[in-house]
Amino acid sequence: FGYQTAGAGATDAMDKLVPTAESHNRMMVVEVMGRDAGWIALGAAIAGGADIVLIPEIPYSIESVMRKIDDRFRSGRGFVIVVVAEGARPTGGDVVACESDEIGYHNRVLGGIGRFFIGQMKQHMPDVEARVTVLGHLQRGGSPCAFDRILATQFGVAAVDLVKEQKFGYMVACDYPKIVA
């Protein structure tokens, strides 16, 4: 649970960024959560009408993306919206990350792919005005949407039922539309 809330937050941000991109004839890059999975980026891109989405599951070719951006501007549409998951990476490259200095925390801290992507883009298209918006933890915060609240409640009820049935060693999961052990 949490995906619907995060996706709604990212889509809401896109709804606010599109008019800015359009009125200023620029490219907006929206960096969203997504270490290893592009679900939020993909969902927000579709719901928000993005032109390009970059996800961790499919390394991107900067040349291919530049062709798409060029096509968008040549077609008379003076702006481009790109959604990029924090774990996206170029073909043959690695994720943009730094080592954590937090004691006991060994994961690399991802973030910065939006700015990295704009840097790559500027090497090919220096005249395109571009901005990045990093949504980061804003997608996680706030009140959960109704779907996520109900799903969490269903998980809790199913977990209590497993305990009552003495079914230990199980976890609850959603096999839509059912909650299963």
PDB file of C-alpha atoms in Angstrom:
ATOM      1  CA  PHE A   1       0.000   0.000   0.000  1.00  0.00           C
ATOM      2  CA  GLY A   2       1.052   3.581  -0.587  1.00  0.00           C
ATOM      3  CA  TYR A   3       1.385   3.364  -4.342  1.00  0.00           C
ATOM      4  CA  GLN A   4      -1.963   5.032  -5.041  1.00  0.00           C
ATOM      5  CA  THR A   5      -1.153   7.915  -2.688  1.00  0.00           C
ATOM      6  CA  ALA A   6       2.359   8.401  -4.113  1.00  0.00           C
ATOM      7  CA  GLY A   7       1.058   8.174  -7.672  1.00  0.00           C
ATOM      8  CA  ALA A   8      -1.679  10.703  -6.966  1.00  0.00           C
ATOM      9  CA  GLY A   9       0.869  13.098  -5.448  1.00  0.00           C
ATOM     10  CA  ALA A  10       3.155  12.803  -8.451  1.00  0.00           C
ATOM     11  CA  THR A  11       0.240  13.263 -10.854  1.00  0.00           C
ATOM     12  CA  ASP A  12      -0.932  16.329  -8.939  1.00  0.00           C
ATOM     13  CA  ALA A  13       2.558  17.831  -9.239  1.00  0.00           C
ATOM     14  CA  MET A  14       2.557  17.142 -12.974  1.00  0.00           C
ATOM     15  CA  ASP A  15      -0.811  18.859 -13.325  1.00  0.00           C
ATOM     16  CA  LYS A  16       0.792  21.949 -11.805  1.00  0.00           C
ATOM     17  CA  LEU A  17       3.990  21.782 -13.856  1.00  0.00           C
ATOM     18  CA  VAL A  18       2.461  21.337 -17.312  1.00  0.00           C
ATOM     19  CA  PRO A  19       1.033  24.893 -17.525  1.00  0.00           C
ATOM     20  CA  THR A  20       4.393  26.317 -16.421  1.00  0.00           C
ATOM     21  CA  ALA A  21       6.254  24.311 -19.049  1.00  0.00           C
ATOM     22  CA  GLU A  22       3.756  25.342 -21.706  1.00  0.00           C
ATOM     23  CA  SER A  23       3.734  29.037 -20.838  1.00  0.00           C
ATOM     24  CA  HIS A  24       7.540  29.246 -20.718  1.00  0.00           C
ATOM     25  CA  ASN A  25       8.292  26.908 -23.652  1.00  0.00           C
ATOM     26  CA  ARG A  26      10.595  24.712 -21.645  1.00  0.00           C
ATOM     27  CA  MET A  27      11.282  21.137 -20.730  1.00  0.00           C
ATOM     28  CA  MET A  28      10.272  20.079 -17.235  1.00  0.00           C
ATOM     29  CA  VAL A  29      11.914  17.008 -15.715  1.00  0.00           C
ATOM     30  CA  VAL A  30      10.013  15.526 -12.781  1.00  0.00           C
ATOM     31  CA  GLU A  31      12.105  13.195 -10.601  1.00  0.00           C
ATOM     32  CA  VAL A  32      10.003  10.742  -8.596  1.00  0.00           C
ATOM     33  CA  MET A  33      10.652   7.857  -6.195  1.00  0.00           C
ATOM     34  CA  GLY A  34      11.608   4.564  -7.765  1.00  0.00           C
ATOM     35  CA  ARG A  35      14.847   2.915  -6.699  1.00  0.00           C
ATOM     36  CA  ASP A  36      14.321  -0.358  -8.566  1.00  0.00           C
ATOM     37  CA  ALA A  37      10.791  -0.031  -9.915  1.00  0.00           C
ATOM     38  CA  GLY A  38       9.290   2.530 -12.250  1.00  0.00           C
ATOM     39  CA  TRP A  39       5.660   2.038 -11.235  1.00  0.00           C
ATOM     40  CA  ILE A  40       5.208   5.533  -9.778  1.00  0.00           C
ATOM     41  CA  ALA A  41       7.007   7.189 -12.684  1.00  0.00           C
ATOM     42  CA  LEU A  42       5.060   5.235 -15.269  1.00  0.00           C
ATOM     43  CA  GLY A  43       1.706   5.789 -13.573  1.00  0.00           C
ATOM     44  CA  ALA A  44       2.310   9.515 -13.111  1.00  0.00           C
ATOM     45  CA  ALA A  45       3.564   9.865 -16.696  1.00  0.00           C
ATOM     46  CA  ILE A  46       0.453   8.251 -18.122  1.00  0.00           C
ATOM     47  CA  ALA A  47      -1.983  10.035 -15.796  1.00  0.00           C
ATOM     48  CA  GLY A  48      -0.225  13.390 -16.133  1.00  0.00           C
ATOM     49  CA  GLY A  49       0.282  13.287 -19.892  1.00  0.00           C
ATOM     50  CA  ALA A  50       4.087  13.238 -19.910  1.00  0.00           C
ATOM     51  CA  ASP A  51       5.921  12.959 -23.189  1.00  0.00           C
ATOM     52  CA  ILE A  52       8.782  10.776 -21.935  1.00  0.00           C
ATOM     53  CA  VAL A  53       9.250   8.469 -18.957  1.00  0.00           C
ATOM     54  CA  LEU A  54      12.529   6.929 -17.813  1.00  0.00           C
ATOM     55  CA  ILE A  55      12.333   3.922 -15.500  1.00  0.00           C
ATOM     56  CA  PRO A  56      14.887   1.646 -13.774  1.00  0.00           C
ATOM     57  CA  GLU A  57      13.720  -1.464 -15.607  1.00  0.00           C
ATOM     58  CA  ILE A  58      14.750  -0.118 -19.028  1.00  0.00           C
ATOM     59  CA  PRO A  59      18.062   1.758 -19.360  1.00  0.00           C
ATOM     60  CA  TYR A  60      17.583   4.730 -21.673  1.00  0.00           C
ATOM     61  CA  SER A  61      19.502   5.766 -24.764  1.00  0.00           C
ATOM     62  CA  ILE A  62      20.167   9.508 -24.574  1.00  0.00           C
ATOM     63  CA  GLU A  63      20.191   9.678 -28.382  1.00  0.00           C
ATOM     64  CA  SER A  64      16.735   8.111 -28.582  1.00  0.00           C
ATOM     65  CA  VAL A  65      15.366  10.443 -25.921  1.00  0.00           C
ATOM     66  CA  MET A  66      16.889  13.475 -27.673  1.00  0.00           C
ATOM     67  CA  ARG A  67      15.165  12.465 -30.932  1.00  0.00           C
ATOM     68  CA  LYS A  68      11.819  12.371 -29.085  1.00  0.00           C
ATOM     69  CA  ILE A  69      12.449  15.779 -27.503  1.00  0.00           C
ATOM     70  CA  ASP A  70      13.447  17.231 -30.875  1.00  0.00           C
ATOM     71  CA  ASP A  71      10.297  15.760 -32.478  1.00  0.00           C
ATOM     72  CA  ARG A  72       8.148  17.393 -29.790  1.00  0.00           C
ATOM     73  CA  PHE A  73       9.638  20.835 -30.370  1.00  0.00           C
ATOM     74  CA  ARG A  74       9.604  20.486 -34.193  1.00  0.00           C
ATOM     75  CA  SER A  75       5.926  19.495 -34.161  1.00  0.00           C
ATOM     76  CA  GLY A  76       5.103  22.947 -32.828  1.00  0.00           C
ATOM     77  CA  ARG A  77       4.518  21.902 -29.268  1.00  0.00           C
ATOM     78  CA  GLY A  78       6.873  24.215 -27.425  1.00  0.00           C
ATOM     79  CA  PHE A  79       7.320  22.198 -24.265  1.00  0.00           C
ATOM     80  CA  VAL A  80       8.233  18.702 -23.080  1.00  0.00           C
ATOM     81  CA  ILE A  81       7.445  16.870 -19.854  1.00  0.00           C
ATOM     82  CA  VAL A  82       9.846  14.110 -18.760  1.00  0.00           C
ATOM     83  CA  VAL A  83       9.182  11.906 -15.729  1.00  0.00           C
ATOM     84  CA  VAL A  84      12.204  10.063 -14.388  1.00  0.00           C
ATOM     85  CA  ALA A  85      12.368   7.505 -11.577  1.00  0.00           C
ATOM     86  CA  GLU A  86      15.296   8.034  -9.212  1.00  0.00           C
ATOM     87  CA  GLY A  87      16.719   4.625 -10.210  1.00  0.00           C
ATOM     88  CA  ALA A  88      16.695   5.300 -13.960  1.00  0.00           C
ATOM     89  CA  ARG A  89      20.059   5.029 -15.666  1.00  0.00           C
ATOM     90  CA  PRO A  90      21.502   5.469 -19.137  1.00  0.00           C
ATOM     91  CA  THR A  91      22.426   2.456 -21.226  1.00  0.00           C
ATOM     92  CA  GLY A  92      25.817   1.265 -20.014  1.00  0.00           C
ATOM     93  CA  GLY A  93      25.685   3.606 -17.028  1.00  0.00           C
ATOM     94  CA  ASP A  94      24.833   3.389 -13.365  1.00  0.00           C
ATOM     95  CA  VAL A  95      22.293   5.078 -11.129  1.00  0.00           C
ATOM     96  CA  VAL A  96      23.058   8.545  -9.768  1.00  0.00           C
ATOM     97  CA  ALA A  97      23.789   8.000  -6.086  1.00  0.00           C
ATOM     98  CA  CYS A  98      26.101   8.733  -3.221  1.00  0.00           C
ATOM     99  CA  GLU A  99      27.239   6.609  -0.318  1.00  0.00           C
ATOM    100  CA  SER A 100      25.338   7.092   2.908  1.00  0.00           C
ATOM    101  CA  ASP A 101      27.260   8.477   5.866  1.00  0.00           C
ATOM    102  CA  GLU A 102      24.543   7.266   8.241  1.00  0.00           C
ATOM    103  CA  ILE A 103      25.882   4.676  10.685  1.00  0.00           C
ATOM    104  CA  GLY A 104      24.366   1.261  10.039  1.00  0.00           C
ATOM    105  CA  TYR A 105      22.802   2.292   6.726  1.00  0.00           C
ATOM    106  CA  HIS A 106      24.546   0.651   3.793  1.00  0.00           C
ATOM    107  CA  ASN A 107      22.250   1.430   0.866  1.00  0.00           C
ATOM    108  CA  ARG A 108      23.401   4.026  -1.599  1.00  0.00           C
ATOM    109  CA  VAL A 109      21.308   7.174  -1.445  1.00  0.00           C
ATOM    110  CA  LEU A 110      19.713   7.702  -4.838  1.00  0.00           C
ATOM    111  CA  GLY A 111      18.827  11.096  -6.207  1.00  0.00           C
ATOM    112  CA  GLY A 112      19.984  13.569  -8.803  1.00  0.00           C
ATOM    113  CA  ILE A 113      19.067  11.718 -11.987  1.00  0.00           C
ATOM    114  CA  GLY A 114      16.899  14.689 -13.028  1.00  0.00           C
ATOM    115  CA  ARG A 115      19.848  17.096 -13.003  1.00  0.00           C
ATOM    116  CA  PHE A 116      22.132  14.465 -14.518  1.00  0.00           C
ATOM    117  CA  PHE A 117      19.639  13.941 -17.353  1.00  0.00           C
ATOM    118  CA  ILE A 118      19.384  17.682 -18.008  1.00  0.00           C
ATOM    119  CA  GLY A 119      23.186  17.813 -18.184  1.00  0.00           C
ATOM    120  CA  GLN A 120      23.178  15.024 -20.768  1.00  0.00           C
ATOM    121  CA  MET A 121      20.411  16.739 -22.716  1.00  0.00           C
ATOM    122  CA  LYS A 122      22.246  20.098 -22.733  1.00  0.00           C
ATOM    123  CA  GLN A 123      25.238  18.447 -24.443  1.00  0.00           C
ATOM    124  CA  HIS A 124      22.954  17.597 -27.378  1.00  0.00           C
ATOM    125  CA  MET A 125      20.476  20.490 -27.227  1.00  0.00           C
ATOM    126  CA  PRO A 126      22.081  23.493 -25.500  1.00  0.00           C
ATOM    127  CA  ASP A 127      19.276  25.905 -26.469  1.00  0.00           C
ATOM    128  CA  VAL A 128      16.468  23.991 -24.764  1.00  0.00           C
ATOM    129  CA  GLU A 129      15.496  25.623 -21.498  1.00  0.00           C
ATOM    130  CA  ALA A 130      14.993  22.934 -18.860  1.00  0.00           C
ATOM    131  CA  ARG A 131      14.095  22.714 -15.184  1.00  0.00           C
ATOM    132  CA  VAL A 132      13.989  19.810 -12.769  1.00  0.00           C
ATOM    133  CA  THR A 133      11.538  19.259  -9.938  1.00  0.00           C
ATOM    134  CA  VAL A 134      12.461  16.587  -7.409  1.00  0.00           C
ATOM    135  CA  LEU A 135       9.350  15.353  -5.629  1.00  0.00           C
ATOM    136  CA  GLY A 136      11.208  13.013  -3.271  1.00  0.00           C
ATOM    137  CA  HIS A 137       9.586  12.663   0.114  1.00  0.00           C
ATOM    138  CA  LEU A 138       6.634  14.895  -0.791  1.00  0.00           C
ATOM    139  CA  GLN A 139       5.133  11.825  -2.471  1.00  0.00           C
ATOM    140  CA  ARG A 140       5.263   9.893   0.795  1.00  0.00           C
ATOM    141  CA  GLY A 141       3.955  12.518   3.142  1.00  0.00           C
ATOM    142  CA  GLY A 142       0.491  13.744   3.842  1.00  0.00           C
ATOM    143  CA  SER A 143      -2.747  11.883   4.185  1.00  0.00           C
ATOM    144  CA  PRO A 144      -3.132   8.572   2.388  1.00  0.00           C
ATOM    145  CA  CYS A 145      -5.854   8.323  -0.234  1.00  0.00           C
ATOM    146  CA  ALA A 146      -8.994   6.306   0.460  1.00  0.00           C
ATOM    147  CA  PHE A 147      -7.763   3.295  -1.538  1.00  0.00           C
ATOM    148  CA  ASP A 148      -4.568   3.003   0.527  1.00  0.00           C
ATOM    149  CA  ARG A 149      -6.442   3.448   3.808  1.00  0.00           C
ATOM    150  CA  ILE A 150      -8.882   0.683   2.929  1.00  0.00           C
ATOM    151  CA  LEU A 151      -6.136  -1.621   1.645  1.00  0.00           C
ATOM    152  CA  ALA A 152      -4.117  -1.149   4.862  1.00  0.00           C
ATOM    153  CA  THR A 153      -7.235  -1.965   6.895  1.00  0.00           C
ATOM    154  CA  GLN A 154      -7.878  -5.085   4.820  1.00  0.00           C
ATOM    155  CA  PHE A 155      -4.271  -6.192   5.360  1.00  0.00           C
ATOM    156  CA  GLY A 156      -4.614  -5.639   9.117  1.00  0.00           C
ATOM    157  CA  VAL A 157      -7.831  -7.656   9.312  1.00  0.00           C
ATOM    158  CA  ALA A 158      -6.293 -10.477   7.273  1.00  0.00           C
ATOM    159  CA  ALA A 159      -3.184 -10.505   9.507  1.00  0.00           C
ATOM    160  CA  VAL A 160      -5.334 -10.768  12.641  1.00  0.00           C
ATOM    161  CA  ASP A 161      -7.296 -13.604  11.014  1.00  0.00           C
ATOM    162  CA  LEU A 162      -4.023 -15.464  10.342  1.00  0.00           C
ATOM    163  CA  VAL A 163      -3.026 -15.132  13.996  1.00  0.00           C
ATOM    164  CA  LYS A 164      -6.453 -16.357  15.112  1.00  0.00           C
ATOM    165  CA  GLU A 165      -6.044 -19.363  12.807  1.00  0.00           C
ATOM    166  CA  GLN A 166      -2.488 -19.889  14.168  1.00  0.00           C
ATOM    167  CA  LYS A 167      -1.068 -19.556  10.639  1.00  0.00           C
ATOM    168  CA  PHE A 168       2.349 -18.205  11.525  1.00  0.00           C
ATOM    169  CA  GLY A 169       5.082 -17.685   8.947  1.00  0.00           C
ATOM    170  CA  TYR A 170       2.643 -16.173   6.438  1.00  0.00           C
ATOM    171  CA  MET A 171       2.241 -12.660   5.191  1.00  0.00           C
ATOM    172  CA  VAL A 172      -0.789 -10.985   3.720  1.00  0.00           C
ATOM    173  CA  ALA A 173      -0.784  -9.876   0.104  1.00  0.00           C
ATOM    174  CA  CYS A 174      -3.139  -8.483  -2.473  1.00  0.00           C
ATOM    175  CA  ASP A 175      -4.053 -10.820  -5.294  1.00  0.00           C
ATOM    176  CA  TYR A 176      -6.560  -8.389  -6.703  1.00  0.00           C
ATOM    177  CA  PRO A 177      -9.376  -8.318  -5.869  1.00  0.00           C
ATOM    178  CA  LYS A 178      -8.678 -10.659  -2.917  1.00  0.00           C
ATOM    179  CA  ILE A 179      -6.448 -10.332   0.131  1.00  0.00           C
ATOM    180  CA  VAL A 180      -4.576 -13.625   0.514  1.00  0.00           C
ATOM    181  CA  ALA A 181      -2.039 -15.294   2.799  1.00  0.00           C
TER     182      ALA A 181
END
